[in-house]
XYZ file of C-alpha atoms in Angstrom:
702
model
C 13.911 1.212 -7.096
C 13.810 -1.999 -9.146
C 10.729 -4.040 -10.098
C 11.675 -6.770 -7.612
C 12.101 -4.414 -4.650
C 8.880 -2.537 -5.485
C 7.000 -5.863 -5.604
C 8.625 -6.937 -2.335
C 7.571 -3.737 -0.578
C 4.004 -4.023 -1.878
C 3.784 -7.635 -0.647
C 5.273 -6.648 2.710
C 2.906 -3.688 3.238
C -0.184 -5.581 2.020
C 0.511 -8.590 4.262
C -1.403 -7.496 7.330
C -1.843 -9.778 10.295
C -5.448 -9.950 8.961
C -4.073 -11.443 5.726
C -2.743 -14.371 7.718
C -5.630 -14.706 10.185
C -8.851 -13.401 8.601
C -8.194 -15.360 5.383
C -8.029 -18.603 7.400
C -11.139 -17.524 9.329
C -13.220 -17.155 6.142
C -11.825 -20.486 4.904
C -13.078 -22.176 8.086
C -16.502 -20.477 7.697
C -17.157 -20.667 3.943
C -14.799 -23.414 2.713
C -12.769 -23.113 -0.520
C -14.501 -19.913 -1.675
C -13.246 -17.984 1.389
C -9.499 -18.022 0.581
C -10.209 -17.248 -3.078
C -12.437 -14.241 -2.369
C -9.944 -12.920 0.170
C -6.988 -13.223 -2.217
C -8.709 -12.272 -5.483
C -10.733 -9.502 -3.860
C -7.616 -7.816 -2.496
C -5.260 -8.352 -5.459
C -7.157 -6.366 -8.093
C -6.805 -3.100 -6.121
C -3.006 -3.311 -6.218
C -3.012 -3.944 -9.983
C -5.609 -1.190 -10.651
C -3.532 1.144 -8.458
C -0.755 0.884 -11.082
C -2.986 3.105 -13.286
C -3.047 5.831 -10.614
C 0.694 5.327 -10.133
C 1.552 6.087 -13.777
C -1.010 8.922 -14.054
C 0.491 10.533 -10.938
C 3.929 10.391 -12.558
C 2.533 11.877 -15.778
C 0.447 14.716 -14.346
C 2.149 15.394 -10.995
C 5.686 13.964 -11.273
C 6.933 15.984 -8.296
C 4.151 14.909 -5.895
C 5.148 12.685 -2.995
C 1.600 12.205 -1.619
C -1.864 12.144 -3.207
C -2.807 14.856 -0.698
C -0.406 17.269 -2.427
C -2.399 16.796 -5.650
C -5.663 17.423 -3.767
C -4.255 20.648 -2.266
C -2.800 21.916 -5.560
C -6.065 21.364 -7.470
C -8.817 22.007 -4.918
C -7.355 24.155 -2.137
C -7.190 24.123 1.663
C -10.757 23.046 2.571
C -10.727 19.935 0.350
C -7.172 19.116 1.409
C -8.138 19.035 5.108
C -11.153 16.788 4.382
C -8.962 14.262 2.574
C -6.267 14.498 5.273
C -8.981 13.419 7.742
C -9.939 10.395 5.629
C -6.291 9.454 5.090
C -5.858 9.542 8.865
C -8.992 7.378 9.317
C -7.486 4.847 6.905
C -4.224 4.610 8.827
C -6.161 4.420 12.101
C -8.390 1.511 11.067
C -5.465 -0.411 9.526
C -3.567 -0.013 12.812
C -6.676 -1.241 14.664
C -6.788 -4.372 12.495
C -3.090 -5.004 13.074
C -3.174 -4.571 16.830
C -6.422 -6.543 17.325
C -5.007 -9.491 15.389
C -1.595 -9.216 17.017
C -2.891 -9.162 20.593
C -5.372 -11.989 19.894
C -2.607 -14.289 18.646
C -0.129 -13.326 21.365
C -2.770 -13.966 24.034
C -3.694 -17.353 22.549
C -0.124 -18.616 22.081
C 1.639 -17.077 25.110
C 0.118 -18.169 28.403
C -0.610 -15.543 31.091
C 0.251 -12.641 28.756
C -1.880 -9.601 29.609
C -3.352 -7.415 26.820
C -1.330 -4.465 28.186
C 1.931 -6.386 27.820
C 0.929 -7.580 24.339
C 0.127 -4.002 23.253
C 3.477 -2.731 24.559
C 5.325 -5.579 22.829
C 3.668 -4.757 19.485
C 4.444 -1.030 19.925
C 8.098 -1.837 20.706
C 8.364 -4.061 17.614
C 6.781 -1.436 15.315
C 8.800 1.467 16.774
C 12.114 -0.386 16.689
C 11.604 -1.538 13.092
C 10.604 1.954 11.945
C 13.371 3.934 13.649
C 16.185 1.447 12.969
C 15.160 0.794 9.363
C 13.808 4.212 8.436
C 12.474 5.021 4.990
C 15.827 4.518 3.286
C 16.190 0.917 4.434
C 12.506 -0.005 4.211
C 12.863 -1.637 0.790
C 15.712 -3.920 1.892
C 14.136 -4.775 5.256
C 10.876 -5.570 3.400
C 12.809 -8.053 1.258
C 13.974 -10.107 4.245
C 10.567 -9.753 5.893
C 8.702 -11.052 2.818
C 11.210 -13.844 2.193
C 10.813 -15.088 5.777
C 6.996 -14.951 5.542
C 7.057 -17.129 2.406
C 9.487 -19.617 3.972
C 7.218 -20.009 7.030
C 4.092 -20.393 4.871
C 5.738 -23.072 2.720
C 6.795 -24.867 5.901
C 3.144 -25.032 7.044
C 1.975 -26.137 3.559
C 4.519 -28.973 3.455
C 3.546 -30.118 6.966
C -0.201 -30.275 6.219
C -0.075 -31.816 2.736
C 3.065 -33.987 2.964
C 3.843 -34.604 6.685
C 7.532 -35.294 5.835
C 8.542 -36.167 9.425
C 5.545 -38.494 9.964
C 4.282 -36.450 12.888
C 1.764 -38.627 14.825
C -0.241 -35.482 15.774
C -0.865 -34.776 12.066
C -3.813 -36.837 10.735
C -3.319 -35.537 7.179
C -0.189 -35.866 5.020
C -1.942 -35.693 1.642
C -4.747 -33.884 -0.197
C -6.753 -37.134 -0.131
C -6.669 -37.288 3.674
C -7.731 -33.625 3.977
C -10.550 -34.247 1.453
C -11.826 -37.306 3.353
C -12.060 -35.416 6.651
C -13.743 -32.322 5.121
C -16.395 -34.323 3.251
C -17.508 -35.760 6.624
C -17.935 -32.271 8.122
C -21.067 -30.304 7.196
C -21.247 -26.502 7.060
C -23.981 -24.699 9.074
C -27.396 -24.443 7.456
C -29.226 -21.125 6.939
C -29.477 -18.200 4.535
C -25.697 -17.815 4.412
C -24.966 -21.541 4.362
C -23.159 -23.386 1.570
C -24.966 -25.463 -1.050
C -25.512 -29.014 0.169
C -23.837 -28.185 3.480
C -20.420 -28.704 1.813
C -17.246 -26.694 2.333
C -16.036 -27.792 -1.132
C -18.274 -25.546 -3.241
C -18.306 -21.992 -4.610
C -22.106 -21.848 -4.123
C -21.698 -19.978 -0.841
C -23.854 -16.851 -0.237
C -21.761 -15.989 2.842
C -18.544 -16.320 0.836
C -19.939 -14.078 -1.927
C -21.035 -11.410 0.575
C -17.565 -11.497 2.104
C -16.016 -11.225 -1.386
C -17.995 -8.056 -2.211
C -17.245 -6.427 1.159
C -13.582 -7.422 0.794
C -13.292 -5.821 -2.670
C -14.984 -2.562 -1.580
C -13.056 -2.227 1.702
C -9.679 -2.919 0.137
C -10.176 -0.256 -2.535
C -10.377 2.220 0.338
C -7.321 0.901 2.155
C -5.174 0.979 -1.008
C -6.305 4.230 -2.635
C -6.524 6.257 0.601
C -3.406 4.896 2.332
C -0.279 7.039 1.919
C 1.947 3.952 2.378
C 1.090 2.691 -1.158
C 1.591 6.104 -2.758
C 5.037 6.149 -1.113
C 5.989 2.942 -2.959
C 4.596 4.357 -6.206
C 6.664 7.541 -5.900
C 9.874 5.630 -5.136
C 9.840 3.578 -8.361
C 10.460 4.694 -11.944
C 7.365 4.757 -14.211
C 7.533 1.414 -16.052
C 9.279 -0.373 -13.161
C 6.596 0.966 -10.805
C 3.765 -0.397 -12.986
C 5.384 -3.827 -13.291
C 6.274 -3.724 -9.593
C 2.605 -3.263 -8.637
C 1.435 -5.973 -11.082
C 4.032 -8.556 -9.985
C 3.579 -7.540 -6.323
C -0.185 -8.092 -6.534
C 0.154 -11.512 -8.183
C 2.843 -12.568 -5.698
C 0.780 -11.414 -2.715
C -2.211 -13.429 -4.029
C -0.323 -16.598 -3.058
C -0.107 -15.660 0.636
C -3.815 -15.624 1.637
C -4.824 -18.099 -1.098
C -2.316 -20.806 -0.187
C -2.080 -20.177 3.553
C -5.869 -20.014 4.062
C -6.545 -23.013 1.803
C -3.981 -24.957 3.855
C -4.805 -23.771 7.386
C -8.558 -23.301 6.872
C -9.014 -26.764 5.346
C -6.775 -28.253 8.061
C -8.917 -26.600 10.765
C -12.073 -28.112 9.244
C -10.320 -31.488 8.973
C -9.221 -31.407 12.624
C -12.750 -30.417 13.721
C -14.091 -33.333 11.691
C -11.529 -35.710 13.231
C -12.653 -34.894 16.787
C -16.326 -34.640 15.865
C -16.886 -31.119 17.180
C -15.677 -27.577 16.316
C -12.265 -26.956 17.839
C -13.056 -23.277 18.532
C -16.137 -21.274 19.448
C -17.577 -18.873 16.853
C -16.191 -15.974 18.894
C -12.632 -17.388 18.821
C -12.926 -18.047 15.077
C -13.980 -14.388 14.559
C -10.902 -13.322 16.539
C -8.766 -15.054 13.896
C -7.490 -17.964 15.993
C -8.127 -20.827 13.508
C -4.664 -20.650 11.882
C -2.668 -20.398 15.169
C -4.627 -23.375 16.555
C -3.815 -25.559 13.521
C -0.122 -24.627 13.703
C -0.103 -25.419 17.428
C -1.864 -28.785 16.988
C 0.196 -30.020 14.036
C 3.650 -28.644 14.831
C 3.612 -28.084 18.595
C 6.135 -25.499 19.773
C 7.538 -25.122 16.249
C 4.084 -24.184 14.967
C 3.573 -21.684 17.771
C 6.898 -19.992 17.005
C 6.125 -20.011 13.254
C 2.779 -18.242 13.794
C 4.316 -15.798 16.282
C 7.022 -14.900 13.768
C 4.480 -14.600 10.944
C 2.226 -12.276 12.949
C 5.081 -10.185 14.344
C 6.601 -9.781 10.864
C 3.228 -8.718 9.457
C 2.550 -6.290 12.320
C 6.099 -4.947 12.149
C 6.116 -4.284 8.412
C 2.581 -2.919 7.926
C 2.594 -1.124 11.280
C 5.824 0.617 10.339
C 4.373 1.716 6.978
C 1.243 3.068 8.715
C 3.222 4.947 11.385
C 5.437 6.543 8.714
C 2.318 7.427 6.676
C 0.641 9.126 9.672
C 3.863 11.009 10.488
C 4.122 12.140 6.827
C 0.542 13.455 6.866
C 1.043 15.288 10.174
C 4.380 16.875 9.222
C 4.133 17.484 5.464
C 0.378 17.976 4.981
C -0.523 19.766 8.222
C 2.571 21.237 9.892
C 4.410 22.243 6.690
C 1.267 23.368 4.859
C -0.534 25.306 7.609
C 1.313 25.596 10.914
C 4.872 26.457 9.868
C 5.186 26.916 6.081
C 8.605 27.876 4.670
C 7.133 30.849 2.792
C 3.683 31.616 4.305
C 2.207 33.904 1.644
C 3.369 32.045 -1.470
C 0.972 31.988 -4.435
C 0.478 29.388 -7.164
C 3.349 29.540 -9.667
C 5.819 31.264 -7.311
C 9.223 29.812 -6.442
C 9.397 28.620 -2.858
C 13.077 29.664 -2.646
C 12.971 33.289 -3.841
C 9.247 34.094 -4.015
C 9.372 35.193 -7.675
C 7.094 33.740 -10.352
C 8.674 30.790 -12.178
C 6.912 31.391 -15.494
C 5.184 34.384 -17.084
C 5.014 36.757 -20.005
C 6.421 39.778 -18.161
C 9.986 41.046 -17.800
C 12.425 38.120 -17.451
C 14.219 40.046 -14.654
C 11.135 39.536 -12.458
C 11.139 35.748 -12.987
C 12.847 33.147 -10.799
C 16.404 32.215 -11.785
C 17.217 29.838 -8.922
C 19.639 27.159 -10.096
C 19.035 23.474 -9.473
C 20.680 22.217 -6.283
C 22.293 19.525 -8.440
C 24.200 22.164 -10.421
C 24.839 24.611 -7.589
C 28.572 25.058 -6.818
C 27.878 26.400 -3.306
C 25.784 23.288 -2.556
C 28.677 21.076 -3.653
C 30.965 22.895 -1.231
C 28.390 22.372 1.560
C 28.043 18.670 0.722
C 31.823 18.116 0.772
C 32.196 20.005 4.073
C 29.459 17.966 5.748
C 30.827 14.688 4.351
C 34.257 15.410 5.873
C 32.751 16.232 9.287
C 32.880 13.183 11.571
C 30.892 14.732 14.436
C 27.206 14.220 15.171
C 26.481 17.938 14.658
C 27.128 18.856 11.021
C 28.161 22.366 9.902
C 25.375 24.703 8.791
C 24.580 25.125 5.101
C 26.141 28.241 3.546
C 24.608 28.237 0.029
C 23.044 31.648 -0.676
C 20.139 30.086 -2.607
C 19.339 26.721 -0.981
C 20.725 26.932 2.574
C 17.538 28.155 4.289
C 15.335 25.589 2.554
C 17.751 22.748 3.346
C 17.784 23.729 7.022
C 13.977 23.839 6.943
C 13.806 20.329 5.428
C 16.123 18.992 8.154
C 13.920 20.676 10.739
C 10.871 18.873 9.272
C 12.694 15.534 9.214
C 13.636 15.931 12.866
C 9.992 16.642 13.769
C 8.889 13.661 11.673
C 11.143 11.318 13.687
C 9.558 12.587 16.915
C 6.124 12.207 15.345
C 6.924 8.544 14.524
C 7.840 7.936 18.179
C 4.614 9.589 19.422
C 2.430 7.685 16.909
C 4.037 4.403 18.008
C 3.239 5.122 21.669
C -0.349 6.071 20.742
C -0.820 2.589 19.234
C -0.855 1.213 22.834
C -4.057 3.007 24.017
C -5.625 2.310 20.596
C -4.940 -1.402 21.051
C -6.297 -1.411 24.621
C -9.441 0.477 23.529
C -10.195 -2.169 20.884
C -9.691 -4.900 23.470
C -11.840 -3.113 26.089
C -14.856 -2.696 23.769
C -14.427 -6.297 22.558
C -13.924 -5.509 18.851
C -12.922 -8.606 16.909
C -10.871 -8.825 13.730
C -13.815 -9.703 11.478
C -15.858 -6.636 12.627
C -12.961 -4.249 12.044
C -12.182 -5.776 8.656
C -15.797 -5.507 7.426
C -16.196 -1.952 8.797
C -13.152 -0.581 6.923
C -15.002 -0.058 3.639
C -17.993 1.667 5.236
C -15.778 4.348 6.761
C -13.302 5.083 3.961
C -14.396 3.606 0.608
C -16.414 6.753 -0.231
C -13.014 8.387 -0.924
C -11.991 5.853 -3.623
C -13.682 7.427 -6.662
C -12.995 11.078 -5.624
C -9.263 10.267 -5.210
C -9.178 8.565 -8.622
C -11.025 11.502 -10.230
C -8.550 14.003 -8.748
C -5.774 12.387 -10.821
C -7.687 11.091 -13.861
C -10.338 13.787 -14.546
C -9.504 17.432 -15.185
C -13.155 18.480 -14.784
C -13.378 17.305 -11.122
C -14.163 20.192 -8.757
C -13.571 20.789 -5.049
C -17.312 20.785 -4.296
C -17.755 17.546 -6.245
C -15.039 15.528 -4.501
C -16.040 16.819 -1.030
C -19.702 15.900 -1.732
C -18.551 12.435 -2.824
C -16.275 11.634 0.082
C -18.420 13.123 2.881
C -21.840 12.289 1.402
C -20.861 8.708 0.564
C -19.470 8.131 4.065
C -22.588 9.543 5.799
C -24.939 7.482 3.586
C -22.851 4.326 4.141
C -22.808 4.721 7.929
C -26.542 5.571 8.036
C -27.625 2.570 5.925
C -25.355 0.236 7.935
C -26.772 1.368 11.308
C -30.373 1.393 10.009
C -30.095 -2.207 8.766
C -28.335 -3.353 11.977
C -31.071 -1.752 14.131
C -33.636 -4.138 12.603
C -32.013 -7.153 14.327
C -33.078 -8.332 17.769
C -31.653 -6.018 20.458
C -31.176 -3.140 17.995
C -28.189 -0.881 18.657
C -28.081 -1.317 22.432
C -24.692 -1.471 24.147
C -25.084 -5.216 24.733
C -25.787 -6.128 21.105
C -24.127 -3.268 19.138
C -20.959 -5.125 18.057
C -22.907 -8.330 17.286
C -25.716 -6.717 15.242
C -23.543 -4.228 13.368
C -21.102 -7.053 12.580
C -23.691 -9.165 10.716
C -22.898 -9.788 7.040
C -25.911 -8.035 5.423
C -25.662 -4.657 7.259
C -21.931 -4.611 6.486
C -22.599 -5.456 2.809
C -25.215 -2.708 2.425
C -23.025 -0.146 4.209
C -19.990 -0.928 2.027
C -21.877 -0.787 -1.277
C -23.747 2.424 -0.370
C -20.508 4.087 0.775
C -18.461 3.446 -2.385
C -21.484 3.913 -4.690
C -22.566 7.128 -2.987
C -19.024 8.503 -3.206
C -18.957 7.837 -6.951
C -22.462 9.157 -7.735
C -22.248 12.323 -5.611
C -18.781 13.321 -6.847
C -19.690 12.900 -10.541
C -23.145 14.543 -10.386
C -22.001 17.519 -8.277
C -18.949 17.993 -10.526
C -21.198 18.266 -13.605
C -23.458 20.692 -11.711
C -20.522 22.941 -10.763
C -18.469 22.690 -14.001
C -20.438 21.699 -17.073
C -17.999 22.813 -19.795
C -14.225 22.783 -19.957
C -12.000 23.858 -22.874
C -8.697 22.217 -23.796
C -6.862 25.283 -22.449
C -8.708 24.962 -19.124
C -7.633 21.318 -18.884
C -3.993 22.219 -19.544
C -4.137 24.941 -16.873
C -5.626 22.439 -14.401
C -2.763 19.963 -14.865
C -0.165 22.770 -14.748
C -1.208 23.237 -11.091
C -0.179 19.654 -10.318
C 2.997 19.877 -12.430
C 4.069 22.850 -10.271
C 4.335 20.504 -7.255
C 8.085 20.073 -6.850
C 10.979 19.937 -4.440
C 13.666 22.432 -5.540
C 16.368 20.270 -3.915
C 15.342 17.279 -6.023
C 13.286 18.541 -9.001
C 11.242 15.932 -10.847
C 12.872 16.855 -14.154
C 16.199 15.727 -12.682
C 14.667 12.509 -11.293
C 13.073 11.511 -14.633
C 15.772 12.985 -16.858
C 16.792 9.544 -18.154
C 13.228 8.447 -18.988
C 12.414 11.759 -20.706
C 15.809 12.068 -22.500
C 16.273 15.636 -21.250
C 19.300 17.901 -21.175
C 20.209 19.654 -17.919
C 18.328 22.945 -17.555
C 19.792 26.070 -15.950
C 16.954 26.513 -13.432
C 15.367 23.813 -11.276
C 11.873 24.614 -12.641
C 12.753 24.217 -16.352
C 10.530 21.388 -17.557
C 9.213 19.723 -20.728
C 5.625 20.215 -21.991
C 2.956 17.810 -20.740
C 2.625 16.227 -24.224
C 6.241 14.998 -24.123
C 5.797 13.428 -20.680
C 2.555 11.717 -21.816
C 4.290 10.358 -24.929
C 7.317 9.053 -23.028
C 5.194 7.321 -20.355
C 2.669 5.935 -22.881
C 4.028 2.354 -22.795
C 3.755 2.206 -19.004
C 0.208 3.638 -19.137
C -0.966 1.064 -21.739
C 0.638 -1.758 -19.701
C -1.195 -0.590 -16.547
C -4.602 -0.356 -18.273
C -4.298 -3.767 -19.986
C -3.159 -5.471 -16.756
C -5.911 -3.811 -14.687
C -8.730 -4.788 -17.063
C -7.396 -8.321 -17.709
C -6.781 -9.313 -14.088
C -9.997 -7.693 -12.823
C -11.991 -9.744 -15.332
C -10.004 -12.872 -14.427
C -10.341 -12.583 -10.637
C -13.893 -11.183 -10.436
C -15.678 -12.811 -13.410
C -13.849 -15.596 -15.284
C -12.334 -17.635 -12.425
C -15.371 -17.565 -10.049
C -17.729 -18.098 -13.019
C -15.818 -21.192 -14.111
C -16.002 -22.591 -10.552
C -19.808 -22.348 -10.641
C -19.854 -25.016 -13.351
C -19.227 -27.545 -10.557
C -21.588 -27.946 -7.614
C -19.294 -29.673 -5.115
C -15.658 -30.568 -5.815
C -14.820 -34.262 -6.053
C -11.427 -35.667 -5.035
C -9.772 -35.025 -8.433
C -11.021 -31.430 -8.568
C -9.986 -30.820 -4.942
C -6.506 -32.199 -5.751
C -6.278 -29.818 -8.715
C -7.368 -26.880 -6.506
C -4.824 -27.557 -3.744
C -2.024 -28.328 -6.243
C -2.665 -24.995 -7.991
C -2.477 -23.144 -4.665
C 0.817 -24.887 -3.800
C 2.382 -24.225 -7.234
C 1.354 -20.533 -7.051
C 2.998 -20.251 -3.619
C 6.269 -21.897 -4.708
C 6.532 -19.751 -7.871
C 5.725 -16.569 -5.899
C 8.312 -17.475 -3.249
C 10.975 -18.137 -5.902
C 10.189 -14.820 -7.637
C 10.162 -12.679 -4.501
C 13.367 -14.226 -3.113
C 15.464 -14.463 -6.310
C 14.316 -11.505 -8.465
C 15.097 -8.564 -6.112
C 18.433 -10.110 -5.134
C 19.423 -10.587 -8.795
C 18.326 -7.067 -9.825
C 20.099 -5.369 -6.922
C 23.367 -7.289 -7.481
C 23.224 -6.372 -11.186
C 22.550 -2.705 -10.322
C 25.511 -2.675 -7.890
C 27.811 -4.192 -10.529
C 26.712 -1.600 -13.093
C 27.258 1.221 -10.598
C 30.748 -0.063 -9.752
C 31.670 -0.123 -13.470
C 30.224 3.372 -13.916
C 32.131 4.673 -10.868
C 35.398 3.337 -12.335
C 34.643 5.032 -15.668
C 33.804 8.317 -13.907
C 37.017 8.111 -11.865
C 39.080 7.543 -15.030
C 37.301 10.385 -16.792
C 37.834 12.826 -13.921
C 41.479 11.744 -13.822
C 41.872 12.470 -17.564
C 40.124 15.857 -17.294
C 36.620 17.114 -16.589
C 35.990 18.130 -20.237
C 37.047 14.791 -21.751
C 34.536 13.851 -24.539
C 32.231 10.944 -23.832
C 31.668 8.014 -26.156
C 28.565 9.605 -27.689
C 30.320 12.888 -28.428
C 28.801 14.854 -25.545
C 30.913 16.751 -23.040
C 31.173 15.491 -19.493
C 30.112 18.352 -17.215
C 29.860 16.134 -14.164
C 26.358 14.875 -14.842
C 25.394 11.683 -16.625
C 22.674 11.796 -19.291
C 20.912 8.923 -17.563
C 19.463 9.065 -14.091
C 21.730 7.345 -11.547
C 20.113 5.248 -8.814
C 21.183 7.524 -5.982
C 19.475 10.531 -7.545
C 16.259 8.594 -7.670
C 16.645 7.610 -4.047
C 17.335 11.235 -3.105
C 14.032 12.133 -4.715
C 12.262 9.731 -2.430
C 13.937 10.760 0.790
C 12.041 14.055 0.896
C 8.660 12.314 0.615
């Protein structure tokens, strides 16, 4: 998958309905610092994740999920603990999506019941998932992201330029927006802005939100299978650049949209002399839909409906697929119905023999790769010629049973997707019944799942990490985070009674303490317990540890075949023939260095340099405000141009190259299968570089 399509998918998956609504909410509460902290605080995780992406490809190239790495290294008990936290992640993301979706549908569509809204969202998510499927997700994400950017730019142009001279729009320029906002004072108090101005970075409430946002989003990126899926689908260097460009492109969505809609909401409130929404409605995320409705009428309503439905559809689909993958591949396949129940580490899943060893070679596995298997080619041709819905059974003596088993899993996964989609309806109605708002759910995310961030990173980056250490980190951090959050919330008036629970636990300071304790506790416990349980480790022990993760493979699409082009490998006889770890590390070194430099540079920029430079000014004057809004608009236009043009260009170029290659292959096969190639090698039916479709095949079993 190309850089452009990887970036597109990242942007599509990371654009929650909360991205569009909560970002505008914090802009209306904290002023200009809100959109920045939302965008900057959620961009660095995507760029830092590129490090985990390249390390996964180096140390576990055959892994399709991070849970496979956990199981290979730490065993069943640890695997089940992390499966639980991965499920929690998908659950809370779905809660955020459905809460935001139903809130907007209820506010824009008159007389729409929550039940009908929940069913509409479920139908949209289910239809998108089943029609698109994993294979088409990248291309559907492209159109989804392109449409989101077009709609955002439409709203930006309306607020700052008013090209059609709409009489309902009091703005039309940055100067007009500035004039209205300077007349509107922010609330006083401990969390109030300096000087009561919305045009300053001296905002304690904005800073608290920024910290909670950073912590919570580490959990939702690192512990969400949807992002690992995108990492697995891309080649090493393209994957790293895809995550970097995807993160920087996504930054434009909350930054520009929230700066536009949040400032416009404050300006409209100033124009009428009173807040346009109650605090409760603002917390539900209704500031942006209200502005669109006021300034653009029906067009604005439809634009926000499309934006929210696209966000719910794309992210909801990714979450449903992620839950189905966990249920089928990490629970059903691993424990309930494994292909070979009593298999040990190092044994071939096809024949049960050991793949490597010092004993008699007759006792070792000799299963050929499915790519080279003549019987598999016969099966493939027979099934391709069959026009019926029911395809003929596989007949290959080596791979047939495993292929049938994989199809059986895929069939179950499709049913699991349908069931998960239906279950989103009661989840949505539960959130509505207990009156959870978008802000509460968003803040709570980090408390529940961020304790898993450091243990997940250690499982891929640190050979010394032990099962006891990572379990202590993830469980201990979560318990400490929840305890400190509830203890702090209980000190407010009303305590934790049913009447005040959501209000008191949703206050900024309890949420801040809970988030920091959760991620900090996860890090401290996992590192200290690891040193207590494994103090020393030799170089040989480290190599043995990573051999466990390198054994993760799919015999129908071995990782050596997938990365053959990057590693400059010849075709091996058996599917498990592979290069030493040192060669893989050396070949992927450029991608690793790129990921580390980008992660450090952009983290410093977004967390230290940019906010620090903004503190040099107390309150923005007109010139500085113009510069701020112009920068947000330029970033949005450049991001839109990149995300619309780049994937299209790269895919057209890839198609042209493939067409040329197909013609050459056809001519070669016509001249004779042993015709020498240009470089002097012999054509045995396999190219020395990795074709696109082989890479895609590798992803389809994820």
